[in-house]
Amino acid sequence: MTTPLTAREYAYLLIVGPGKHERITEILGIQPSDACNADETNWKTGRPCKRMFWKWKSGLDDTRPMQEHIEAILRWFHLKGDAVRELWVDYDLILECVGHYPASTGPGIYFNREIIRQVAQLGLAIDCDFYFVEDPHRAEN
């Protein structure tokens, strides 16, 4: 018997740009969930990173709704607002929203006015990547 595929959603803040990811950590005062400098070997792929990136995940399980992931990220980075705004001149700051869904579903995403306001205050772009899969094993990280 196969287990039905359930939706998986998660979000993270991604910062990309010049220099070293250690500078981002120093400015924000928090450790990233994942980071890589340009030309360093990415531990996930085994290939060199094309650009510096610094990533901070919401910390929630991927069975939680997207809205909760987004709120957790915004709540944390609101506390670091001045530091985040210091970065937006030289770096791309992106709220990444990712979903893995059964092929038979068609999820939508809704950003309420408060989320849009907070995202704008922090100077974040929003990127939504949705994947529709038949086989539950294809949705695994």
PDB file of C-alpha atoms in Angstrom:
ATOM      1  CA  MET A   1       0.000   0.000   0.000  1.00  0.00           C
ATOM      2  CA  THR A   2       1.346   3.428  -0.904  1.00  0.00           C
ATOM      3  CA  THR A   3       1.102   6.469   1.315  1.00  0.00           C
ATOM      4  CA  PRO A   4      -0.648   9.402  -0.364  1.00  0.00           C
ATOM      5  CA  LEU A   5       1.520  12.392  -1.116  1.00  0.00           C
ATOM      6  CA  THR A   6       0.859  15.331   1.177  1.00  0.00           C
ATOM      7  CA  ALA A   7       1.756  18.948   0.595  1.00  0.00           C
ATOM      8  CA  ARG A   8       5.110  20.111   1.901  1.00  0.00           C
ATOM      9  CA  GLU A   9       5.810  23.809   2.282  1.00  0.00           C
ATOM     10  CA  TYR A  10       8.717  25.796   3.612  1.00  0.00           C
ATOM     11  CA  ALA A  11      10.271  29.236   3.340  1.00  0.00           C
ATOM     12  CA  TYR A  12      13.624  30.826   3.961  1.00  0.00           C
ATOM     13  CA  LEU A  13      15.403  34.144   3.638  1.00  0.00           C
ATOM     14  CA  LEU A  14      18.074  34.056   0.937  1.00  0.00           C
ATOM     15  CA  ILE A  15      20.770  36.707   0.621  1.00  0.00           C
ATOM     16  CA  VAL A  16      23.009  36.675  -2.454  1.00  0.00           C
ATOM     17  CA  GLY A  17      25.671  39.036  -3.686  1.00  0.00           C
ATOM     18  CA  PRO A  18      29.352  39.928  -3.568  1.00  0.00           C
ATOM     19  CA  GLY A  19      31.897  39.086  -0.926  1.00  0.00           C
ATOM     20  CA  LYS A  20      31.870  36.425   1.761  1.00  0.00           C
ATOM     21  CA  HIS A  21      28.879  34.991   3.621  1.00  0.00           C
ATOM     22  CA  GLU A  22      30.727  35.517   6.901  1.00  0.00           C
ATOM     23  CA  ARG A  23      30.091  39.268   6.472  1.00  0.00           C
ATOM     24  CA  ILE A  24      26.330  38.661   6.388  1.00  0.00           C
ATOM     25  CA  THR A  25      26.572  36.576   9.561  1.00  0.00           C
ATOM     26  CA  GLU A  26      28.558  39.342  11.252  1.00  0.00           C
ATOM     27  CA  ILE A  27      26.093  42.077  10.245  1.00  0.00           C
ATOM     28  CA  LEU A  28      22.978  40.089  11.223  1.00  0.00           C
ATOM     29  CA  GLY A  29      24.496  38.462  14.300  1.00  0.00           C
ATOM     30  CA  ILE A  30      22.944  35.059  13.566  1.00  0.00           C
ATOM     31  CA  GLN A  31      24.254  31.858  12.036  1.00  0.00           C
ATOM     32  CA  PRO A  32      22.818  30.824   8.674  1.00  0.00           C
ATOM     33  CA  SER A  33      21.024  27.547   8.044  1.00  0.00           C
ATOM     34  CA  ASP A  34      23.247  27.192   4.988  1.00  0.00           C
ATOM     35  CA  ALA A  35      25.843  29.370   3.272  1.00  0.00           C
ATOM     36  CA  CYS A  36      28.480  29.201   0.565  1.00  0.00           C
ATOM     37  CA  ASN A  37      31.011  31.604  -0.892  1.00  0.00           C
ATOM     38  CA  ALA A  38      31.579  31.889  -4.627  1.00  0.00           C
ATOM     39  CA  ASP A  39      33.878  29.112  -5.886  1.00  0.00           C
ATOM     40  CA  GLU A  40      33.642  27.132  -2.628  1.00  0.00           C
ATOM     41  CA  THR A  41      32.301  23.606  -2.936  1.00  0.00           C
ATOM     42  CA  ASN A  42      28.604  23.374  -2.167  1.00  0.00           C
ATOM     43  CA  TRP A  43      28.253  20.520   0.311  1.00  0.00           C
ATOM     44  CA  LYS A  44      24.867  19.505  -1.179  1.00  0.00           C
ATOM     45  CA  THR A  45      25.892  19.320  -4.839  1.00  0.00           C
ATOM     46  CA  GLY A  46      29.642  18.795  -4.642  1.00  0.00           C
ATOM     47  CA  ARG A  47      30.047  21.581  -7.234  1.00  0.00           C
ATOM     48  CA  PRO A  48      31.433  25.087  -6.798  1.00  0.00           C
ATOM     49  CA  CYS A  49      28.945  27.792  -5.810  1.00  0.00           C
ATOM     50  CA  LYS A  50      28.461  30.282  -8.621  1.00  0.00           C
ATOM     51  CA  ARG A  51      27.799  33.107  -6.176  1.00  0.00           C
ATOM     52  CA  MET A  52      27.836  33.824  -2.474  1.00  0.00           C
ATOM     53  CA  PHE A  53      24.635  32.898  -0.697  1.00  0.00           C
ATOM     54  CA  TRP A  54      23.450  33.034   2.891  1.00  0.00           C
ATOM     55  CA  LYS A  55      20.247  31.202   3.828  1.00  0.00           C
ATOM     56  CA  TRP A  56      18.127  31.219   6.988  1.00  0.00           C
ATOM     57  CA  LYS A  57      15.250  28.732   7.235  1.00  0.00           C
ATOM     58  CA  SER A  58      12.095  29.342   9.249  1.00  0.00           C
ATOM     59  CA  GLY A  59      12.892  26.425  11.544  1.00  0.00           C
ATOM     60  CA  LEU A  60       9.391  24.969  11.191  1.00  0.00           C
ATOM     61  CA  ASP A  61       8.546  21.505   9.938  1.00  0.00           C
ATOM     62  CA  ASP A  62       7.621  21.369   6.241  1.00  0.00           C
ATOM     63  CA  THR A  63       4.161  20.062   7.132  1.00  0.00           C
ATOM     64  CA  ARG A  64       3.275  23.494   8.578  1.00  0.00           C
ATOM     65  CA  PRO A  65       1.435  25.953   6.295  1.00  0.00           C
ATOM     66  CA  MET A  66       3.432  28.426   4.210  1.00  0.00           C
ATOM     67  CA  GLN A  67       1.869  31.335   6.103  1.00  0.00           C
ATOM     68  CA  GLU A  68       3.471  30.124   9.364  1.00  0.00           C
ATOM     69  CA  HIS A  69       6.916  29.848   7.763  1.00  0.00           C
ATOM     70  CA  ILE A  70       6.643  33.370   6.358  1.00  0.00           C
ATOM     71  CA  GLU A  71       5.448  34.814   9.661  1.00  0.00           C
ATOM     72  CA  ALA A  72       8.316  33.122  11.542  1.00  0.00           C
ATOM     73  CA  ILE A  73      10.896  34.590   9.169  1.00  0.00           C
ATOM     74  CA  LEU A  74       9.391  38.070   9.270  1.00  0.00           C
ATOM     75  CA  ARG A  75       9.061  37.976  13.061  1.00  0.00           C
ATOM     76  CA  TRP A  76      12.754  37.136  13.462  1.00  0.00           C
ATOM     77  CA  PHE A  77      14.088  39.551  10.841  1.00  0.00           C
ATOM     78  CA  HIS A  78      11.855  42.392  12.048  1.00  0.00           C
ATOM     79  CA  LEU A  79      14.081  42.332  15.157  1.00  0.00           C
ATOM     80  CA  LYS A  80      17.096  42.728  12.839  1.00  0.00           C
ATOM     81  CA  GLY A  81      15.458  45.417  10.677  1.00  0.00           C
ATOM     82  CA  ASP A  82      18.278  47.978  10.760  1.00  0.00           C
ATOM     83  CA  ALA A  83      20.884  45.320   9.924  1.00  0.00           C
ATOM     84  CA  VAL A  84      18.736  43.896   7.101  1.00  0.00           C
ATOM     85  CA  ARG A  85      18.266  47.364   5.615  1.00  0.00           C
ATOM     86  CA  GLU A  86      22.040  47.849   5.757  1.00  0.00           C
ATOM     87  CA  LEU A  87      22.366  44.864   3.407  1.00  0.00           C
ATOM     88  CA  TRP A  88      19.791  45.785   0.756  1.00  0.00           C
ATOM     89  CA  VAL A  89      22.100  48.222  -1.036  1.00  0.00           C
ATOM     90  CA  ASP A  90      24.679  45.574  -1.983  1.00  0.00           C
ATOM     91  CA  TYR A  91      22.731  42.309  -1.836  1.00  0.00           C
ATOM     92  CA  ASP A  92      19.594  40.674  -3.132  1.00  0.00           C
ATOM     93  CA  LEU A  93      17.345  39.743  -0.203  1.00  0.00           C
ATOM     94  CA  ILE A  94      14.718  37.193  -1.161  1.00  0.00           C
ATOM     95  CA  LEU A  95      11.890  35.569   0.734  1.00  0.00           C
ATOM     96  CA  GLU A  96      11.884  32.126  -0.882  1.00  0.00           C
ATOM     97  CA  CYS A  97       8.592  30.215  -0.641  1.00  0.00           C
ATOM     98  CA  VAL A  98       8.739  26.578  -1.764  1.00  0.00           C
ATOM     99  CA  GLY A  99       5.954  24.045  -2.063  1.00  0.00           C
ATOM    100  CA  HIS A 100       5.827  20.400  -3.115  1.00  0.00           C
ATOM    101  CA  TYR A 101       2.283  19.292  -3.941  1.00  0.00           C
ATOM    102  CA  PRO A 102       0.433  16.286  -5.313  1.00  0.00           C
ATOM    103  CA  ALA A 103       0.028  16.672  -9.067  1.00  0.00           C
ATOM    104  CA  SER A 104      -3.765  16.738  -8.719  1.00  0.00           C
ATOM    105  CA  THR A 105      -3.814  19.909  -6.587  1.00  0.00           C
ATOM    106  CA  GLY A 106      -3.502  23.522  -7.596  1.00  0.00           C
ATOM    107  CA  PRO A 107      -2.411  25.571  -4.588  1.00  0.00           C
ATOM    108  CA  GLY A 108      -2.586  29.297  -4.545  1.00  0.00           C
ATOM    109  CA  ILE A 109      -0.661  31.633  -2.331  1.00  0.00           C
ATOM    110  CA  TYR A 110      -2.020  34.644  -0.535  1.00  0.00           C
ATOM    111  CA  PHE A 111       0.030  37.423   1.014  1.00  0.00           C
ATOM    112  CA  ASN A 112      -2.066  39.582   3.313  1.00  0.00           C
ATOM    113  CA  ARG A 113      -1.475  43.319   3.622  1.00  0.00           C
ATOM    114  CA  GLU A 114       0.604  42.962   6.794  1.00  0.00           C
ATOM    115  CA  ILE A 115       2.982  40.477   5.165  1.00  0.00           C
ATOM    116  CA  ILE A 116       3.400  42.771   2.153  1.00  0.00           C
ATOM    117  CA  ARG A 117       4.063  45.723   4.465  1.00  0.00           C
ATOM    118  CA  GLN A 118       6.715  43.851   6.443  1.00  0.00           C
ATOM    119  CA  VAL A 119       8.370  42.447   3.326  1.00  0.00           C
ATOM    120  CA  ALA A 120       8.540  45.961   1.855  1.00  0.00           C
ATOM    121  CA  GLN A 121       9.983  47.425   5.091  1.00  0.00           C
ATOM    122  CA  LEU A 122      12.782  44.862   4.956  1.00  0.00           C
ATOM    123  CA  GLY A 123      13.399  45.382   1.229  1.00  0.00           C
ATOM    124  CA  LEU A 124      12.749  41.741   0.360  1.00  0.00           C
ATOM    125  CA  ALA A 125      11.814  40.300  -3.001  1.00  0.00           C
ATOM    126  CA  ILE A 126       9.462  37.301  -3.012  1.00  0.00           C
ATOM    127  CA  ASP A 127      10.122  34.156  -5.046  1.00  0.00           C
ATOM    128  CA  CYS A 128       7.604  31.292  -5.067  1.00  0.00           C
ATOM    129  CA  ASP A 129       8.630  27.894  -6.427  1.00  0.00           C
ATOM    130  CA  PHE A 130       5.915  25.236  -6.598  1.00  0.00           C
ATOM    131  CA  TYR A 131       6.565  21.655  -7.653  1.00  0.00           C
ATOM    132  CA  PHE A 132       3.880  19.140  -8.546  1.00  0.00           C
ATOM    133  CA  VAL A 133       4.930  15.525  -8.135  1.00  0.00           C
ATOM    134  CA  GLU A 134       3.324  12.137  -8.699  1.00  0.00           C
ATOM    135  CA  ASP A 135       5.812  10.090  -6.678  1.00  0.00           C
ATOM    136  CA  PRO A 136       6.248  11.023  -2.992  1.00  0.00           C
ATOM    137  CA  HIS A 137       9.938  10.080  -3.178  1.00  0.00           C
ATOM    138  CA  ARG A 138      10.576  12.845  -5.762  1.00  0.00           C
ATOM    139  CA  ALA A 139       9.514  15.496  -3.237  1.00  0.00           C
ATOM    140  CA  GLU A 140      12.290  14.615  -0.802  1.00  0.00           C
ATOM    141  CA  ASN A 141      15.137  17.111  -0.355  1.00  0.00           C
TER     142      ASN A 141
END
